[in-house]
Short mmCIF file of C-alpha atoms in Angstrom, two decimals:
data_model
loop_
_atom_site.label_atom_id
_atom_site.label_comp_id
_atom_site.label_asym_id
_atom_site.label_seq_id
_atom_site.Cartn_x
_atom_site.Cartn_y
_atom_site.Cartn_z
CA UNK A 1 -13.07 30.08 23.58
CA UNK A 2 -11.48 33.03 21.82
CA UNK A 3 -12.67 34.72 18.62
CA UNK A 4 -15.90 32.77 18.24
CA UNK A 5 -18.00 33.24 15.10
CA UNK A 6 -21.69 32.53 14.74
CA UNK A 7 -22.77 31.09 11.40
CA UNK A 8 -25.30 33.28 9.63
CA UNK A 9 -24.78 32.12 6.05
CA UNK A 10 -23.60 28.93 4.34
CA UNK A 11 -22.58 27.90 0.85
CA UNK A 12 -23.34 24.23 0.22
CA UNK A 13 -22.34 22.53 -3.04
CA UNK A 14 -21.56 18.81 -2.80
CA UNK A 15 -21.22 15.82 -5.11
CA UNK A 16 -22.41 13.28 -2.51
CA UNK A 17 -25.52 14.13 -0.49
CA UNK A 18 -25.01 11.33 2.07
CA UNK A 19 -25.35 12.69 5.60
CA UNK A 20 -26.17 16.21 4.42
CA UNK A 21 -29.85 16.33 5.40
CA UNK A 22 -29.47 16.76 9.19
CA UNK A 23 -26.90 19.52 8.67
CA UNK A 24 -29.17 21.44 6.32
CA UNK A 25 -32.11 21.08 8.71
CA UNK A 26 -30.05 22.27 11.68
CA UNK A 27 -28.71 25.29 9.78
CA UNK A 28 -32.23 26.15 8.68
CA UNK A 29 -33.46 25.78 12.26
CA UNK A 30 -30.77 28.26 13.35
CA UNK A 31 -31.88 30.82 10.76
CA UNK A 32 -28.84 30.46 8.52
CA UNK A 33 -29.14 31.73 4.93
CA UNK A 34 -28.18 28.90 2.58
CA UNK A 35 -26.67 29.40 -0.87
CA UNK A 36 -26.33 26.49 -3.25
CA UNK A 37 -26.01 25.22 -6.82
CA UNK A 38 -27.42 22.59 -9.17
CA UNK A 39 -28.17 19.20 -7.68
CA UNK A 40 -27.46 20.33 -4.12
CA UNK A 41 -29.89 23.21 -4.51
CA UNK A 42 -32.60 20.79 -5.66
CA UNK A 43 -31.79 18.43 -2.77
CA UNK A 44 -32.29 21.26 -0.25
CA UNK A 45 -35.46 22.49 -1.95
CA UNK A 46 -36.87 18.95 -1.84
CA UNK A 47 -36.44 19.06 1.95
CA UNK A 48 -38.80 22.03 1.97
CA UNK A 49 -36.05 24.43 2.95
CA UNK A 50 -35.44 27.79 1.31
CA UNK A 51 -32.19 28.17 -0.58
CA UNK A 52 -30.68 31.07 -2.52
CA UNK A 53 -29.32 29.94 -5.91
CA UNK A 54 -25.75 31.10 -6.50
CA UNK A 55 -26.97 32.34 -9.90
CA UNK A 56 -28.98 35.05 -8.09
CA UNK A 57 -25.81 36.24 -6.36
CA UNK A 58 -23.55 36.22 -9.43
CA UNK A 59 -26.17 37.07 -12.10
CA UNK A 60 -24.57 34.28 -14.15
CA UNK A 61 -26.04 30.85 -14.83
CA UNK A 62 -24.11 27.61 -14.58
CA UNK A 63 -22.23 27.42 -17.89
CA UNK A 64 -20.09 25.07 -19.96
CA UNK A 65 -22.05 22.01 -18.96
CA UNK A 66 -21.60 22.73 -15.25
CA UNK A 67 -17.85 23.34 -15.46
CA UNK A 68 -18.34 26.90 -14.17
CA UNK A 69 -20.85 27.55 -11.39
CA UNK A 70 -19.20 29.24 -8.42
CA UNK A 71 -16.09 30.79 -9.98
CA UNK A 72 -17.10 34.41 -9.47
CA UNK A 73 -15.87 37.40 -7.37
CA UNK A 74 -19.22 37.61 -5.56
CA UNK A 75 -18.76 34.04 -4.32
CA UNK A 76 -15.06 34.17 -3.51
CA UNK A 77 -15.32 37.71 -2.16
CA UNK A 78 -17.93 36.48 0.29
CA UNK A 79 -15.55 33.74 1.45
CA UNK A 80 -12.19 35.53 1.42
CA UNK A 81 -13.14 38.87 2.98
CA UNK A 82 -11.62 39.73 6.34
CA UNK A 83 -14.39 40.72 8.70
CA UNK A 84 -12.04 42.83 10.86
CA UNK A 85 -10.70 44.71 7.83
CA UNK A 86 -12.59 47.96 7.16
CA UNK A 87 -11.63 48.00 3.49
CA UNK A 88 -12.93 44.47 2.92
CA UNK A 89 -16.19 45.22 4.71
CA UNK A 90 -16.68 48.38 2.64
CA UNK A 91 -16.06 46.55 -0.63
CA UNK A 92 -18.57 43.83 0.27
CA UNK A 93 -21.17 46.54 0.78
CA UNK A 94 -20.21 48.44 -2.37
CA UNK A 95 -20.42 45.38 -4.63
CA UNK A 96 -23.35 43.76 -2.81
CA UNK A 97 -21.37 40.66 -1.93
CA UNK A 98 -22.95 38.43 0.73
CA UNK A 99 -20.81 37.31 3.66
CA UNK A 100 -20.32 33.50 3.73
CA UNK A 101 -19.52 31.93 7.10
CA UNK A 102 -19.37 28.24 6.25
CA UNK A 103 -18.49 26.39 3.06
CA UNK A 104 -19.62 22.77 2.75
CA UNK A 105 -18.08 21.25 -0.37
CA UNK A 106 -16.80 17.86 -1.42
CA UNK A 107 -14.86 17.01 -4.54
CA UNK A 108 -15.67 15.00 -7.64
CA UNK A 109 -14.56 11.39 -7.07
CA UNK A 110 -11.41 11.51 -9.20
CA UNK A 111 -9.63 8.49 -7.65
CA UNK A 112 -12.73 6.29 -7.76
CA UNK A 113 -13.27 7.22 -11.41
CA UNK A 114 -9.69 6.28 -12.29
CA UNK A 115 -9.98 3.01 -10.35
CA UNK A 116 -13.22 2.14 -12.16
CA UNK A 117 -11.40 1.96 -15.50
CA UNK A 118 -13.40 4.86 -16.92
CA UNK A 119 -12.47 6.56 -20.19
CA UNK A 120 -9.93 9.35 -20.16
CA UNK A 121 -12.64 11.90 -20.94
CA UNK A 122 -14.71 10.77 -17.95
CA UNK A 123 -11.61 10.96 -15.77
CA UNK A 124 -10.79 14.49 -16.94
CA UNK A 125 -14.33 15.63 -16.17
CA UNK A 126 -13.85 14.44 -12.60
CA UNK A 127 -11.03 16.93 -12.03
CA UNK A 128 -12.77 19.41 -9.74
CA UNK A 129 -12.05 23.09 -10.32
CA UNK A 130 -14.71 25.08 -8.48
CA UNK A 131 -14.82 22.74 -5.49
CA UNK A 132 -11.07 22.71 -4.91
CA UNK A 133 -11.00 26.51 -5.21
CA UNK A 134 -13.81 26.92 -2.68
CA UNK A 135 -12.06 24.60 -0.25
CA UNK A 136 -8.76 26.43 -0.49
CA UNK A 137 -10.40 29.84 -0.14
CA UNK A 138 -12.48 28.88 2.89
CA UNK A 139 -9.58 27.09 4.59
CA UNK A 140 -7.25 30.03 3.96
CA UNK A 141 -9.74 32.38 5.63
CA UNK A 142 -10.35 30.16 8.67
CA UNK A 143 -10.19 33.32 10.80
CA UNK A 144 -13.75 34.02 9.67
CA UNK A 145 -14.97 30.91 7.84
CA UNK A 146 -15.25 27.22 8.63
CA UNK A 147 -14.65 24.80 5.75
CA UNK A 148 -16.29 21.36 5.79
CA UNK A 149 -14.55 19.49 2.97
CA UNK A 150 -15.48 15.84 3.47
CA UNK A 151 -18.53 13.76 4.28
CA UNK A 152 -16.34 12.17 6.96
CA UNK A 153 -16.49 15.45 8.89
CA UNK A 154 -20.27 15.97 8.67
CA UNK A 155 -21.04 14.33 12.02
CA UNK A 156 -18.46 16.38 13.88
CA UNK A 157 -19.61 19.60 12.25
CA UNK A 158 -23.23 18.82 13.11
CA UNK A 159 -22.22 18.27 16.74
CA UNK A 160 -20.39 21.61 16.82
CA UNK A 161 -23.30 23.67 15.52
CA UNK A 162 -25.79 21.76 17.64
CA UNK A 163 -23.89 22.11 20.91
CA UNK A 164 -23.04 25.78 20.47
CA UNK A 165 -26.08 27.06 18.54
CA UNK A 166 -24.06 27.68 15.39
CA UNK A 167 -21.10 29.33 17.13
CA UNK A 168 -17.65 28.01 16.15
CA UNK A 169 -14.35 28.74 17.90
CA UNK A 170 -11.25 29.81 15.99
CA UNK A 171 -9.53 26.66 17.26
CA UNK A 172 -12.12 24.48 15.53
CA UNK A 173 -12.13 26.62 12.38
CA UNK A 174 -8.36 26.23 12.12
CA UNK A 175 -8.58 22.49 12.77
CA UNK A 176 -11.12 22.09 9.97
CA UNK A 177 -8.84 24.16 7.72
CA UNK A 178 -6.11 21.61 8.31
CA UNK A 179 -8.49 18.83 7.31
CA UNK A 180 -9.38 20.80 4.17
CA UNK A 181 -5.78 21.28 3.07
CA UNK A 182 -5.21 17.56 3.67
CA UNK A 183 -8.10 16.84 1.30
CA UNK A 184 -6.95 19.33 -1.35
CA UNK A 185 -3.29 18.28 -1.33
CA UNK A 186 -4.22 14.60 -1.56
CA UNK A 187 -6.55 15.37 -4.46
CA UNK A 188 -3.89 17.26 -6.40
CA UNK A 189 -1.39 14.47 -5.76
CA UNK A 190 -3.79 11.89 -7.22
CA UNK A 191 -4.28 14.01 -10.32
CA UNK A 192 -0.55 14.55 -10.83
CA UNK A 193 0.20 10.86 -10.40
CA UNK A 194 -2.45 10.02 -12.99
CA UNK A 195 -0.83 12.32 -15.53
CA UNK A 196 2.66 11.15 -14.54
CA UNK A 197 1.91 7.42 -14.54
CA UNK A 198 4.73 6.81 -17.00
CA UNK A 199 7.06 8.90 -14.80
CA UNK A 200 7.86 11.40 -17.52
CA UNK A 201 8.62 13.87 -14.74
CA UNK A 202 11.23 12.85 -12.17
CA UNK A 203 8.97 13.84 -9.31
CA UNK A 204 7.71 11.90 -6.31
CA UNK A 205 4.36 12.75 -4.76
CA UNK A 206 2.95 10.44 -2.11
CA UNK A 207 -0.26 11.12 -0.26
CA UNK A 208 -1.93 8.66 2.09
CA UNK A 209 -4.84 9.85 4.20
CA UNK A 210 -5.70 6.54 5.85
CA UNK A 211 -3.07 6.47 8.55
CA UNK A 212 -3.03 4.01 11.42
CA UNK A 213 -1.06 4.36 14.64
CA UNK A 214 0.72 1.09 15.43
CA UNK A 215 1.57 -0.23 18.87
CA UNK A 216 5.17 0.80 18.23
CA UNK A 217 7.84 0.59 15.53
CA UNK A 218 10.55 -2.04 15.17
CA UNK A 219 11.23 -1.66 18.89
CA UNK A 220 9.04 -0.51 21.78
CA UNK A 221 10.85 2.84 22.12
CA UNK A 222 10.06 3.76 18.48
CA UNK A 223 6.77 5.18 17.28
CA UNK A 224 5.18 3.38 14.33
CA UNK A 225 2.52 4.26 11.73
CA UNK A 226 1.04 2.60 8.67
CA UNK A 227 -0.32 4.66 5.79
CA UNK A 228 -2.17 2.75 3.13
CA UNK A 229 -5.38 0.94 2.31
CA UNK A 230 -4.81 -2.35 4.13
CA UNK A 231 -8.41 -3.44 3.54
CA UNK A 232 -7.92 -3.23 -0.23
CA UNK A 233 -5.37 -6.03 -0.01
CA UNK A 234 -6.66 -8.12 2.89
CA UNK A 235 -9.71 -9.15 4.84
CA UNK A 236 -8.71 -9.62 8.46
CA UNK A 237 -10.70 -12.49 9.93
CA UNK A 238 -9.17 -12.87 13.36
CA UNK A 239 -6.45 -11.90 15.80
CA UNK A 240 -4.71 -8.96 17.40
CA UNK A 241 -3.70 -5.76 15.67
CA UNK A 242 -0.77 -6.07 13.28
CA UNK A 243 2.48 -4.53 14.44
CA UNK A 244 5.15 -2.69 12.46
CA UNK A 245 7.24 -5.86 12.22
CA UNK A 246 4.19 -7.97 11.36
CA UNK A 247 3.46 -5.68 8.43
CA UNK A 248 7.02 -5.89 7.12
CA UNK A 249 6.90 -9.70 7.27
CA UNK A 250 3.45 -9.78 5.66
CA UNK A 251 4.76 -7.58 2.86
CA UNK A 252 7.71 -9.93 2.30
CA UNK A 253 5.40 -12.97 2.37
CA UNK A 254 2.95 -11.54 -0.16
CA UNK A 255 5.71 -10.47 -2.55
CA UNK A 256 7.35 -13.91 -2.32
CA UNK A 257 4.12 -15.81 -2.89
CA UNK A 258 3.34 -13.81 -6.04
CA UNK A 259 6.11 -15.88 -7.66
CA UNK A 260 4.01 -19.03 -7.07
CA UNK A 261 0.55 -17.58 -7.66
CA UNK A 262 -0.64 -20.03 -10.31
CA UNK A 263 1.57 -22.98 -9.35
CA UNK A 264 0.84 -26.22 -7.53
CA UNK A 265 0.04 -25.88 -3.80
CA UNK A 266 2.88 -23.90 -2.26
CA UNK A 267 3.47 -22.98 1.37
CA UNK A 268 6.03 -20.57 2.81
CA UNK A 269 7.13 -19.66 6.31
CA UNK A 270 8.95 -16.35 6.79
CA UNK A 271 10.94 -14.85 9.60
CA UNK A 272 12.44 -11.38 9.55
CA UNK A 273 11.41 -10.87 5.90
CA UNK A 274 13.17 -14.04 4.67
CA UNK A 275 11.79 -17.48 3.88
CA UNK A 276 12.94 -20.05 6.40
CA UNK A 277 10.76 -22.76 4.86
CA UNK A 278 9.08 -23.19 1.49
CA UNK A 279 7.83 -26.21 -0.42
CA UNK A 280 5.61 -27.02 -3.38
CA UNK A 281 3.66 -30.27 -3.44
CA UNK A 282 0.57 -31.93 -4.88
CA UNK A 283 -1.32 -31.23 -1.65
CA UNK A 284 -1.14 -28.17 0.54
CA UNK A 285 -0.81 -30.25 3.68
CA UNK A 286 2.34 -31.90 2.40
CA UNK A 287 3.65 -28.52 1.22
CA UNK A 288 3.23 -27.20 4.76
CA UNK A 289 4.86 -30.23 6.36
CA UNK A 290 7.88 -29.94 4.06
CA UNK A 291 8.09 -26.16 4.43
CA UNK A 292 8.18 -26.53 8.21
CA UNK A 293 10.91 -29.18 7.90
CA UNK A 294 13.12 -26.55 6.25
CA UNK A 295 13.67 -24.86 9.61
CA UNK A 296 11.24 -25.81 12.40
CA UNK A 297 13.24 -23.71 14.86
CA UNK A 298 12.97 -20.41 12.98
CA UNK A 299 9.31 -21.11 12.14
CA UNK A 300 8.40 -20.30 15.75
CA UNK A 301 6.67 -16.92 15.72
CA UNK A 302 6.80 -16.68 11.93
CA UNK A 303 4.45 -15.52 9.20
CA UNK A 304 2.83 -18.31 7.16
CA UNK A 305 1.40 -17.96 3.66
CA UNK A 306 -0.24 -20.27 1.14
CA UNK A 307 -1.02 -19.80 -2.54
CA UNK A 308 -4.28 -21.75 -2.22
CA UNK A 309 -7.12 -22.34 0.24
CA UNK A 310 -6.04 -23.70 3.60
CA UNK A 311 -7.91 -26.91 4.41
CA UNK A 312 -8.62 -28.49 7.77
CA UNK A 313 -5.75 -30.99 7.53
CA UNK A 314 -3.22 -28.21 7.01
CA UNK A 315 -4.86 -26.04 9.66
CA UNK A 316 -4.60 -28.89 12.16
CA UNK A 317 -0.82 -28.93 11.85
CA UNK A 318 -0.51 -25.14 11.73
CA UNK A 319 -2.49 -24.94 14.96
CA UNK A 320 0.27 -26.84 16.76
CA UNK A 321 2.76 -24.11 15.86
CA UNK A 322 3.04 -20.71 17.50
CA UNK A 323 2.86 -18.28 14.59
CA UNK A 324 2.00 -14.61 14.32
CA UNK A 325 0.14 -14.47 11.01
CA UNK A 326 -1.50 -16.92 8.59
CA UNK A 327 -2.28 -15.68 5.06
CA UNK A 328 -4.18 -17.44 2.26
CA UNK A 329 -6.59 -16.65 -0.58
CA UNK A 330 -9.27 -18.46 1.45
CA UNK A 331 -9.86 -20.82 4.36
CA UNK A 332 -12.31 -23.69 4.61
CA UNK A 333 -14.90 -23.21 7.33
CA UNK A 334 -13.41 -25.99 9.46
CA UNK A 335 -9.87 -24.69 8.97
CA UNK A 336 -10.87 -21.18 10.00
CA UNK A 337 -12.63 -22.40 13.14
CA UNK A 338 -9.54 -24.36 14.12
CA UNK A 339 -7.09 -21.52 13.48
CA UNK A 340 -9.26 -19.12 15.45
CA UNK A 341 -8.55 -21.27 18.49
CA UNK A 342 -5.59 -19.00 19.31
CA UNK A 343 -7.07 -15.57 20.10
CA UNK A 344 -4.02 -13.53 19.08
CA UNK A 345 -3.25 -15.39 15.84
CA UNK A 346 -3.77 -13.02 12.92
CA UNK A 347 -5.68 -14.57 10.01
CA UNK A 348 -5.72 -12.71 6.70
CA UNK A 349 -7.48 -13.43 3.42
CA UNK A 350 -5.33 -12.13 0.57
CA UNK A 351 -7.27 -10.46 -2.21
CA UNK A 352 -6.35 -10.88 -5.85
CA UNK A 353 -5.05 -7.39 -6.68
CA UNK A 354 -1.96 -5.98 -8.32
CA UNK A 355 0.81 -4.72 -6.06
CA UNK A 356 2.28 -1.24 -6.68
CA UNK A 357 4.71 -0.96 -9.56
CA UNK A 358 7.09 1.28 -7.65
CA UNK A 359 9.06 0.68 -4.45
CA UNK A 360 9.73 3.59 -2.10
CA UNK A 361 12.00 3.75 0.94
CA UNK A 362 13.57 6.47 3.02
CA UNK A 363 17.26 7.23 2.51
CA UNK A 364 19.39 9.88 4.24
CA UNK A 365 17.32 13.07 4.14
CA UNK A 366 15.22 11.92 1.19
CA UNK A 367 13.74 8.88 -0.44
CA UNK A 368 14.71 6.25 -3.01
CA UNK A 369 12.25 5.22 -5.70
CA UNK A 370 12.63 2.30 -8.06
CA UNK A 371 10.62 0.06 -10.36
CA UNK A 372 9.29 -3.08 -8.76
CA UNK A 373 11.41 -6.14 -9.62
CA UNK A 374 8.91 -7.71 -12.02
CA UNK A 375 11.32 -10.14 -13.69
CA UNK A 376 10.93 -13.77 -12.72
CA UNK A 377 13.50 -16.19 -14.10
CA UNK A 378 12.08 -18.88 -16.39
CA UNK A 379 13.44 -22.06 -17.91
CA UNK A 380 13.04 -20.56 -21.37
CA UNK A 381 15.21 -17.60 -20.44
CA UNK A 382 18.18 -19.61 -19.18
CA UNK A 383 21.51 -19.92 -20.97
CA UNK A 384 23.46 -23.15 -20.53
CA UNK A 385 27.12 -22.18 -20.11
CA UNK A 386 28.66 -25.53 -19.13
CA UNK A 387 29.25 -28.80 -20.94
CA UNK A 388 26.82 -30.50 -18.59
CA UNK A 389 23.23 -29.30 -18.90
CA UNK A 390 20.75 -29.57 -16.01
CA UNK A 391 18.12 -32.29 -16.36
CA UNK A 392 14.39 -31.54 -16.14
CA UNK A 393 14.23 -32.04 -12.38
CA UNK A 394 17.24 -29.83 -11.81
CA UNK A 395 15.80 -27.13 -14.05
CA UNK A 396 12.62 -27.04 -11.97
CA UNK A 397 14.63 -26.80 -8.78
CA UNK A 398 16.84 -24.07 -10.22
CA UNK A 399 13.83 -21.90 -11.06
CA UNK A 400 12.26 -22.72 -7.70
CA UNK A 401 15.44 -21.66 -5.89
CA UNK A 402 15.77 -18.56 -8.04
CA UNK A 403 12.27 -17.37 -7.09
CA UNK A 404 13.14 -17.65 -3.41
CA UNK A 405 16.53 -16.04 -3.94
CA UNK A 406 14.91 -13.00 -5.54
CA UNK A 407 13.05 -12.30 -2.30
CA UNK A 408 15.88 -13.02 0.15
CA UNK A 409 18.22 -10.39 1.58
CA UNK A 410 21.56 -10.02 -0.21
CA UNK A 411 24.12 -11.43 -0.25
CA UNK A 412 22.21 -14.65 -0.47
CA UNK A 413 22.53 -18.24 -1.57
CA UNK A 414 19.49 -20.53 -1.74
CA UNK A 415 19.69 -24.32 -1.76
CA UNK A 416 16.70 -26.35 -2.96
CA UNK A 417 15.89 -29.92 -3.81
CA UNK A 418 12.67 -31.50 -5.08
CA UNK A 419 10.93 -28.11 -4.84
CA UNK A 420 11.75 -27.74 -1.19
CA UNK A 421 13.87 -25.03 0.41
CA UNK A 422 16.76 -26.81 2.09
CA UNK A 423 18.42 -23.68 3.44
CA UNK A 424 19.52 -20.19 2.56
CA UNK A 425 22.35 -17.92 3.57
CA UNK A 426 20.90 -14.45 4.04
CA UNK A 427 22.22 -10.93 4.39
CA UNK A 428 25.89 -11.85 4.37
CA UNK A 429 28.73 -9.52 3.40
CA UNK A 430 30.42 -12.35 1.50
CA UNK A 431 28.84 -14.74 -0.97
CA UNK A 432 31.13 -17.48 0.36
CA UNK A 433 29.81 -16.81 3.87
CA UNK A 434 26.24 -16.99 2.54
CA UNK A 435 26.91 -20.37 0.92
CA UNK A 436 28.65 -21.81 3.96
CA UNK A 437 25.83 -20.58 6.18
CA UNK A 438 23.29 -22.29 3.90
CA UNK A 439 25.22 -25.58 3.83
CA UNK A 440 25.68 -25.58 7.59
CA UNK A 441 21.98 -24.92 8.13
CA UNK A 442 20.91 -27.61 5.66
CA UNK A 443 23.17 -30.14 7.34
CA UNK A 444 21.84 -29.19 10.79
CA UNK A 445 18.35 -30.18 9.66
CA UNK A 446 19.60 -33.39 8.02
CA UNK A 447 19.06 -32.40 4.40
CA UNK A 448 20.93 -34.49 1.85
CA UNK A 449 22.34 -31.94 -0.58
CA UNK A 450 23.41 -34.54 -3.12
CA UNK A 451 21.69 -33.50 -6.34
CA UNK A 452 20.52 -30.17 -4.90
CA UNK A 453 20.28 -26.89 -6.83
CA UNK A 454 21.98 -23.66 -5.82
CA UNK A 455 20.81 -20.12 -6.66
CA UNK A 456 22.82 -16.96 -6.22
CA UNK A 457 21.40 -13.42 -6.37
CA UNK A 458 24.54 -12.15 -8.16
CA UNK A 459 27.49 -13.44 -10.14
CA UNK A 460 30.53 -15.32 -8.80
CA UNK A 461 33.74 -13.28 -9.21
CA UNK A 462 35.77 -16.37 -8.34
CA UNK A 463 35.23 -20.15 -8.59
CA UNK A 464 35.28 -20.61 -4.80
CA UNK A 465 31.48 -20.86 -4.47
CA UNK A 466 31.06 -23.52 -7.15
CA UNK A 467 33.91 -25.47 -5.58
CA UNK A 468 32.25 -25.38 -2.15
CA UNK A 469 28.93 -26.32 -3.76
CA UNK A 470 30.51 -29.29 -5.55
CA UNK A 471 32.02 -30.56 -2.32
CA UNK A 472 28.60 -30.33 -0.64
CA UNK A 473 26.97 -32.52 -3.31
CA UNK A 474 25.23 -29.77 -5.26
CA UNK A 475 24.93 -30.59 -8.97
CA UNK A 476 23.26 -27.56 -10.59
CA UNK A 477 23.80 -23.82 -10.24
CA UNK A 478 21.80 -20.80 -11.36
CA UNK A 479 23.29 -17.31 -11.32
CA UNK A 480 22.99 -14.11 -13.38
CA UNK A 481 26.52 -14.17 -14.81
CA UNK A 482 28.22 -10.97 -15.87
CA UNK A 483 31.56 -11.15 -14.07
CA UNK A 484 34.71 -10.54 -16.09
CA UNK A 485 35.89 -13.77 -14.46
CA UNK A 486 32.83 -15.87 -15.30
CA UNK A 487 35.02 -18.28 -17.22
CA UNK A 488 36.84 -19.32 -14.05
CA UNK A 489 33.58 -20.65 -12.56
CA UNK A 490 32.55 -22.18 -15.89
CA UNK A 491 35.89 -23.98 -16.20
CA UNK A 492 35.60 -25.40 -12.69
CA UNK A 493 32.07 -26.65 -13.40
CA UNK A 494 33.22 -28.28 -16.65
CA UNK A 495 36.13 -29.98 -14.90
CA UNK A 496 33.87 -31.29 -12.13
CA UNK A 497 30.69 -32.17 -14.00
CA UNK A 498 28.48 -29.40 -12.57
CA UNK A 499 25.68 -27.88 -14.62
CA UNK A 500 25.47 -24.09 -14.51
CA UNK A 501 23.02 -21.73 -16.17
CA UNK A 502 23.01 -17.94 -16.49
CA UNK A 503 19.85 -15.85 -16.21
CA UNK A 504 21.28 -12.50 -17.26
CA UNK A 505 19.31 -10.85 -14.44
CA UNK A 506 20.67 -9.90 -11.04
CA UNK A 507 18.28 -10.00 -8.07
CA UNK A 508 19.93 -7.98 -5.34
CA UNK A 509 17.67 -7.22 -2.38
CA UNK A 510 19.18 -4.75 0.06
#
């Protein structure tokens, strides 16, 4: 290996001491001079190992309650000097600055402190200054210094110094520098996002360090990756690894089911990000049976989700169906055993956490960012615009259909009856096409649309949709309104005894 460097001195100053002991002992065994501060210095002393306090190097104590410990030219000069530069070497000698060959530093746990709900003052104190500066300095000077910036890298570093008696190649020093800049950039992103949580600055900073390589992307010839904390949202109990397409469908399923979080037992079946079956009943088993009836053909290979614990009766019927993923807040022991009967079936327990408030997606050579669609239509928020008002049953079906419509690709029409999805027209370029697709599909599965409710994700510019709906037997319509020709649809409904309500909120989903 080219340009190898043997470690003769180390600066160690860490917040977490986990995994540090064997490294300190190995460095001591190899005759390395160790410099340290505060709690880390005490930790090393307690191991019976000599350590030089940084205060002896700088002639300054730790000040300002520990805010300033290592911020000194004698520390940073020892890290940033170029060992092949005669001027740097001369200055180190002139100012009695010790050469530092390895920096082992981790950062104050800023993200964990924010997540804990700590006070603002506690959060501010967890913004690391000295540590982040040491990391950047050591990583910048990887030609002479190796930077160990995370407890996750301790084992690898220990292996390197053990196998090569403290000698590190430039290739490995540069690789560890990359790890260090990943740590520092992620840290700064977290701090900025904390200060910009109200989005006062029109800036987008995303940093995810927990990346996972997927089998492939949407298609086998495309690479796929997932960046995020999957385990924060789910506990995976069984099954194969989730694919790119699985994750997209799981995302759609979770977002849809948030609309029914505290409702009666509700079951949904999704395919290609859209619900192909959804029902709400007094028992989960009946909700599943009726959700499956919505489209038993499309349900094959789908993603299934429940808003309540899956019991053995429901699991027994699910087990008869080939499905990719089953999601629920919990599973009874018997239900889980049954569902685990298919080795590849993915079983996920959904945790009760808040989903992100912003949606991000790539667009052209940049990204689009928008607020999450947090508005759910309610009965109280509806405006009756026709002479005929929906009855109580129709109102419930209108809201039920609207919740599904919100999470279905535009243009979309959703037909529902007795809190059961009868059919939807999804992703159509014409709202008329979406409605006709929904009616055709409902008829193909023998749904009686007489008395059904219809939801549209956007307004009707013409009365053609309400006319088609009337002819299909639909009696109640929910839509946002807002067209300059709203009155044409209202007039048709009045002339034909249809009830129509406006929500005032459009739910496009592109």
